[in-house]
Coordinates of C-alpha atoms and ligand atoms in Angstrom, one line a residue:
X1 CA -122.9 231.1 -42.2
X2 CA -119.9 229.9 -40.3
X3 CA -121.4 226.4 -40.1
X4 CA -122.5 226.3 -43.8
X5 CA -119.1 227.4 -45.0
X6 CA -117.0 225.2 -42.9
X7 CA -119.2 222.2 -44.0
X8 CA -118.7 223.3 -47.6
X9 CA -114.9 223.4 -47.0
X10 CA -115.2 219.9 -45.5
X11 CA -117.1 218.5 -48.4
X12 CA -115.1 220.1 -51.2
X13 CA -111.6 219.8 -49.8
X14 CA -111.7 216.5 -47.9
X15 CA -108.6 214.5 -48.8
X16 CA -107.2 217.4 -51.0
X17 CA -105.3 219.2 -48.4
X18 CA -103.6 217.0 -45.8
X19 CA -104.7 214.9 -42.8
X20 CA -104.2 217.8 -40.4
X21 CA -106.4 220.1 -42.4
X22 CA -109.2 217.5 -42.6
X23 CA -109.0 217.2 -38.8
X24 CA -109.0 220.9 -38.1
X25 CA -112.0 221.5 -40.4
X26 CA -113.7 218.6 -38.6
X27 CA -113.2 220.4 -35.3
X28 CA -114.6 223.7 -36.7
X29 CA -117.7 221.9 -38.1
X30 CA -118.2 220.2 -34.8
X31 CA -117.8 223.5 -32.9
X32 CA -120.5 225.2 -35.0
X33 CA -122.9 222.4 -34.4
X34 CA -122.3 222.7 -30.6
X35 CA -122.7 226.4 -30.7
X36 CA -126.0 226.0 -32.5
X37 CA -127.2 223.6 -29.9
X38 CA -126.1 225.8 -27.1
X39 CA -127.9 228.8 -28.5
X40 CA -131.1 226.8 -29.0
X41 CA -131.0 225.5 -25.5
X42 CA -130.3 229.0 -24.0
X43 CA -133.3 230.3 -25.9
X44 CA -135.5 227.7 -24.4
X45 CA -134.1 228.4 -21.0
X46 CA -134.6 232.2 -21.4
X47 CA -138.2 231.6 -22.6
X48 CA -138.9 229.4 -19.6
X49 CA -138.1 232.3 -17.4
X50 CA -140.6 234.7 -18.9
X51 CA -144.2 235.1 -17.6
X52 CA -145.9 231.8 -17.3
X53 CA -147.8 230.6 -20.3
X54 CA -151.5 230.0 -19.7
X55 CA -152.2 226.8 -17.7
X56 CA -155.1 224.7 -18.7
X57 CA -156.6 221.3 -17.8
X58 CA -154.8 218.6 -19.8
X59 CA -154.3 214.9 -19.8
X60 CA -150.7 214.4 -18.7
X61 CA -150.6 211.2 -20.7
X62 CA -151.0 213.1 -23.9
X63 CA -148.1 215.3 -23.0
X64 CA -145.9 212.3 -22.3
X65 CA -146.9 210.7 -25.6
X66 CA -146.0 213.9 -27.4
X67 CA -142.6 214.0 -25.7
X68 CA -142.0 210.3 -26.6
X69 CA -142.9 211.2 -30.2
X70 CA -140.2 213.9 -30.2
X71 CA -137.7 211.4 -28.8
X72 CA -138.6 208.7 -31.3
X73 CA -135.1 208.5 -32.9
X74 CA -133.3 208.1 -29.5
X75 CA -135.8 205.5 -28.3
X76 CA -135.5 203.4 -31.4
X77 CA -131.7 203.7 -31.5
X78 CA -131.2 202.7 -27.9
X79 CA -134.0 200.1 -27.8
X80 CA -135.4 201.9 -24.7
X81 CA -138.6 200.4 -23.2
X82 CA -140.8 203.2 -21.8
X83 CA -143.8 202.3 -19.7
X84 CA -146.2 204.3 -17.6
X85 CA -149.1 204.0 -15.2
X86 CA -152.4 205.7 -15.5
X87 CA -151.5 209.4 -15.5
X88 CA -153.8 212.2 -14.2
X89 CA -155.4 215.3 -15.6
X90 CA -153.5 218.3 -14.4
X91 CA -153.6 222.0 -14.7
X92 CA -150.4 223.1 -16.5
X93 CA -149.0 224.8 -19.5
X94 CA -149.1 222.3 -22.3
X95 CA -145.7 222.9 -24.0
X96 CA -144.0 223.1 -20.6
X97 CA -145.3 219.7 -19.5
X98 CA -144.1 218.2 -22.8
X99 CA -140.7 219.8 -22.3
X100 CA -140.4 218.4 -18.8
X101 CA -141.1 214.8 -19.9
X102 CA -138.9 215.2 -22.9
X103 CA -135.9 216.4 -20.9
X104 CA -136.3 213.8 -18.2
X105 CA -136.9 210.8 -20.5
X106 CA -134.3 212.1 -22.9
X107 CA -131.7 212.1 -20.1
X108 CA -132.8 208.7 -18.9
X109 CA -132.0 207.4 -22.4
X110 CA -128.8 209.4 -22.7
X111 CA -127.3 208.4 -19.3
X112 CA -127.9 204.7 -19.8
X113 CA -125.3 202.3 -18.8
X114 CA -124.6 198.9 -20.4
X115 CA -128.2 197.8 -20.0
X116 CA -131.1 198.4 -22.4
X117 CA -132.8 201.5 -20.9
X118 CA -136.0 200.7 -19.0
X119 CA -137.9 203.9 -18.1
X120 CA -141.1 204.1 -16.1
X121 CA -143.3 207.2 -15.6
X122 CA -145.8 207.3 -12.7
X123 CA -147.8 209.8 -10.7
X124 CA -149.2 210.0 -7.2
X125 CA -151.3 212.6 -5.6
X126 CA -151.1 214.2 -2.2
X127 CA -153.6 216.7 -0.9
X128 CA -151.7 219.6 -2.4
X129 CA -149.6 218.2 -5.3
X130 CA -149.4 215.7 -8.1
X131 CA -146.0 214.1 -7.9
X132 CA -144.7 212.7 -11.2
X133 CA -141.7 210.3 -11.3
X134 CA -139.4 209.3 -14.2
X135 CA -137.4 206.3 -13.2
X136 CA -134.5 204.8 -15.1
X137 CA -131.9 202.0 -14.8
X138 CA -129.0 204.1 -16.0
X139 CA -125.6 205.1 -14.7
X140 CA -127.0 206.9 -11.6
X141 CA -125.8 210.0 -9.8
X142 CA -123.8 210.3 -6.5
X143 CA -125.8 211.9 -3.7
X144 CA -123.3 214.8 -3.4
X145 CA -124.4 216.0 -6.9
X146 CA -128.2 215.9 -6.4
X147 CA -128.5 219.7 -6.2
X148 CA -125.7 220.7 -8.5
X149 CA -127.2 219.0 -11.6
X150 CA -130.1 221.4 -11.6
X151 CA -127.8 224.4 -11.9
X152 CA -127.2 225.7 -15.5
X153 CA -124.0 224.5 -17.2
X154 CA -123.3 222.0 -14.5
X155 CA -122.5 218.6 -16.0
X156 CA -120.9 215.5 -14.3
X157 CA -119.3 214.2 -17.5
X158 CA -117.1 215.6 -20.2
X159 CA -118.3 216.0 -23.7
X160 CA -116.3 213.0 -24.8
X161 CA -118.5 210.8 -22.7
X162 CA -122.0 212.2 -23.2
X163 CA -123.0 215.1 -25.5
X164 CA -124.9 217.9 -23.9
X165 CA -125.0 221.6 -22.9
X166 CA -125.9 221.3 -19.2
X167 CA -129.1 223.3 -19.6
X168 CA -131.8 220.6 -19.7
X169 CA -132.4 220.2 -16.0
X170 CA -132.1 224.0 -15.4
X171 CA -134.9 224.4 -17.9
X172 CA -137.0 221.9 -15.9
X173 CA -136.3 223.7 -12.6
X174 CA -137.3 227.0 -14.1
X175 CA -140.5 225.7 -15.5
X176 CA -141.4 224.2 -12.1
X177 CA -140.5 227.3 -10.2
X178 CA -142.8 229.2 -12.5
X179 CA -145.6 226.7 -12.1
X180 CA -145.3 226.8 -8.3
X181 CA -143.9 223.3 -8.3
X182 CA -140.5 221.7 -7.5
X183 CA -138.1 219.0 -8.9
X184 CA -135.6 216.7 -7.2
X185 CA -133.8 213.4 -7.8
X186 CA -133.1 210.2 -5.9
X187 CA -130.4 207.9 -7.3
X188 CA -127.9 205.2 -6.7
X189 CA -124.8 205.0 -8.9
X190 CA -124.8 201.9 -11.1
X191 CA -128.5 201.2 -10.3
X192 CA -130.5 204.1 -11.7
X193 CA -132.1 207.4 -11.0
X194 CA -135.6 208.6 -10.3
X195 CA -136.5 212.2 -11.1
X196 CA -139.5 213.6 -9.3
X197 CA -141.5 216.8 -10.1
X198 CA -144.5 218.1 -8.3
X199 CA -147.2 220.3 -9.7
X200 CA -149.7 222.0 -7.4
X201 CA -153.2 220.7 -7.6
X202 CA -155.4 223.5 -8.8
Ligands
ADP301 P1 -126.9 217.7 -20.1 O1 -127.6 216.4 -20.3 O2 -126.9 218.6 -21.4 O3 -125.5 217.6 -19.6 P2 -128.8 218.4 -18.0 O4 -129.0 219.7 -17.3 O5 -130.0 217.7 -18.6 O6 -127.6 218.6 -19.0 O7 -128.2 217.4 -16.9 C1 -127.1 217.8 -16.0 C2 -126.3 216.6 -15.6 O8 -127.0 215.7 -14.8 C3 -125.8 215.7 -16.8 O9 -124.6 216.2 -17.4 C4 -125.6 214.4 -16.1 O10 -124.3 214.3 -15.5 C5 -126.7 214.4 -14.9 N1 -127.9 213.6 -15.3 C6 -129.1 214.1 -15.7 N2 -130.0 213.1 -15.9 C7 -129.4 212.0 -15.5 C8 -129.8 210.6 -15.5 N3 -131.1 210.2 -15.8 N4 -128.9 209.7 -15.0 C9 -127.7 210.0 -14.7 N5 -127.2 211.3 -14.7 C10 -128.1 212.3 -15.1

């Protein structure tokens, strides 16, 4: 309601009040959109904490493809090149695996630097785990923030620089905790970041 009516005000009264009014209405519209995004992200976060959805055997490449489909607009707009190695069959909850890839590849695109984003997804197995990696050539992260970024609402940049709610990686962490897995990052500022997540072999 608040969003619809402030947008209606914006459409109907733009240029009819004064420049200040246009600006203030613009802030109000912007605020409602951010509030919507925040509520949606919090809902996903809260659902990710409930009892684990049923895990089944699935081809992780299918989950990656689905995530890339959901990110189509961002990929096209940024010109990102996403590549991947042969990816394994794993036992996981389908939607959660899509969500993991989507958040990590989405961030790899969002936190790009001046270069065209190049993102590579790979997987390797140990006796106990499948370890997936999502590597980018973006802005990178200082080592002192490697833990902090997985905490809800923790962001390293202001909204003016990069849009976001600071919930995406907290969702990933929750999903992995629930699946008996883990997530971490390695990165070098100005060079790029690689996010790793490990799923137990079942
Ligand atoms: P959001 O993107 O909404 O801020 P996230 O929880 O997804 O929230 O990420 C938390 C913070 O981690 C981001 O604000 C950003 O500073 C940093 N970050 C995440 N992914 C990357 C990446 N691929 N490259 C550089 N920084 C990243």
